[in-house]
Coordinates of C-alpha atoms in Angstrom, one line a residue:
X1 CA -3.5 -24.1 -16.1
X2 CA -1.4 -24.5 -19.4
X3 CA -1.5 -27.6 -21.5
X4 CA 1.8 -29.0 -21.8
X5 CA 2.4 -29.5 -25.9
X6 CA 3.5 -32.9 -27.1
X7 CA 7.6 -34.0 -26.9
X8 CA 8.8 -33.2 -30.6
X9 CA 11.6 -35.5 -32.3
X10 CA 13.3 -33.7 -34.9
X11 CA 15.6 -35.5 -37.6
X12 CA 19.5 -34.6 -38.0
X13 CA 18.7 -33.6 -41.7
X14 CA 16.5 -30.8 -39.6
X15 CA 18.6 -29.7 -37.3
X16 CA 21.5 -29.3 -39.7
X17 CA 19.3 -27.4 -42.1
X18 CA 18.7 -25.1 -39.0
X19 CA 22.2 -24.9 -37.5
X20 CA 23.5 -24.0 -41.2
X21 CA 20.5 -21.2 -41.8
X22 CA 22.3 -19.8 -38.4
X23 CA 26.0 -20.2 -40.3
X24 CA 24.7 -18.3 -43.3
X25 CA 24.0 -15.3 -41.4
X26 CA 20.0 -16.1 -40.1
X27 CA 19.5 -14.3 -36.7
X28 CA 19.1 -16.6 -34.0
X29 CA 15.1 -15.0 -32.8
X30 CA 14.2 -15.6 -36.7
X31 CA 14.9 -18.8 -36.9
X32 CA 13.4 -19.3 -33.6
X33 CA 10.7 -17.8 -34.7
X34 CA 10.3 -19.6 -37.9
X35 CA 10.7 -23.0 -37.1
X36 CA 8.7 -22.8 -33.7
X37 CA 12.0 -24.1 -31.2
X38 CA 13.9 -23.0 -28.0
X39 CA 16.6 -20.8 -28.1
X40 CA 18.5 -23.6 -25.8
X41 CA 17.7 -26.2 -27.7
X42 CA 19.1 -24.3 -31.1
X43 CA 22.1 -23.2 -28.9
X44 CA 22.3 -26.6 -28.1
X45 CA 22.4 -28.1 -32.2
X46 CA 25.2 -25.3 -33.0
X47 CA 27.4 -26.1 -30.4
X48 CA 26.9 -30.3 -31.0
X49 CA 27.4 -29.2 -34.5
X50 CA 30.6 -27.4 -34.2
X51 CA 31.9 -30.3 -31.6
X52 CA 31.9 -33.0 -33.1
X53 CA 29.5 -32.9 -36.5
X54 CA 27.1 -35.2 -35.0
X55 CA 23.3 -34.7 -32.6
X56 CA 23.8 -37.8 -31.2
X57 CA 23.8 -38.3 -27.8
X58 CA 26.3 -40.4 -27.6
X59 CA 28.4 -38.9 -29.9
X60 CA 28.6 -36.0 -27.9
X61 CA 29.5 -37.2 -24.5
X62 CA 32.5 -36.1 -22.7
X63 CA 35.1 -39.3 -21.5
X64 CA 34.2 -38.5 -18.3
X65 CA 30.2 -39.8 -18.9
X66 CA 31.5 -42.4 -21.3
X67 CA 33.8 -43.8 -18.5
X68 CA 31.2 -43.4 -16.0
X69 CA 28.5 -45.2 -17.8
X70 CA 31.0 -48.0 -18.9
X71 CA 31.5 -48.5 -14.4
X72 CA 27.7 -48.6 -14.2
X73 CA 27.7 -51.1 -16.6
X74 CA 30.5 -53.4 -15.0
X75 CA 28.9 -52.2 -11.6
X76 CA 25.6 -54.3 -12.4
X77 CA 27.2 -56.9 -14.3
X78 CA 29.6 -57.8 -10.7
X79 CA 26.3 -57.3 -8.7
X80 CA 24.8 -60.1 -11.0
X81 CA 27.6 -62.2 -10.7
X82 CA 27.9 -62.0 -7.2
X83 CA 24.2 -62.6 -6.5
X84 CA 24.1 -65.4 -8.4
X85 CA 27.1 -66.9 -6.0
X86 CA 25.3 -65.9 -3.2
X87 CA 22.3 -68.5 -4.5
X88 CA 24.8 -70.9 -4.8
X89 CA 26.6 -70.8 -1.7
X90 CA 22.7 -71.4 -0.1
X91 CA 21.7 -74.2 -2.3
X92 CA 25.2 -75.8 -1.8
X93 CA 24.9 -75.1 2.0
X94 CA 21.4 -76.9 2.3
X95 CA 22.4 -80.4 1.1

């Protein structure tokens, strides 16, 4: 059985460092290599980095996600809402 290494958080000044190594002319399996990452996930920082400039998450959602998250949002917020009516309605009923 293999042992599953720890999660690893890397900082923007990182990746940036990395994605720019790969600008100058650094072969992706070197820098793969080197610094001990994915080939995905350095696919992944020069494609964020050429989008929009930025690793965050949010930063590099599509509308489509932003728009969906926003009706999940108002989704739960109109589910509140209308539980807390439904309490009402029940307390008003009983006196």
């Amino acid at each position: 059985m293999t042992k599953k290494r720890p999660r690893r958080t890397y900082t923007s000044e990182f990746k940036q460092q990395v994605v720019q190594l790969y600008l100058n002319g650094k072969r992706k399996c070197d820098i793969i290599r080197e610094y001990d990452i994915a080939s995905s996930l350095l696919d992944k920082w020069i494609k964020q980095s050429q989008t929009t400039g930025s690793f965050k998450g949010k930063d590099n959602r599509s509308d489509l996600e932003n728009e969906l998250i926003e009706l999940r949002k108002r989704n739960k917020q109109l589910e509140m809402e209308n539980d807390i009516l439904k309490q009402a309605a029940l307390i008003l009923g009983r006196k």
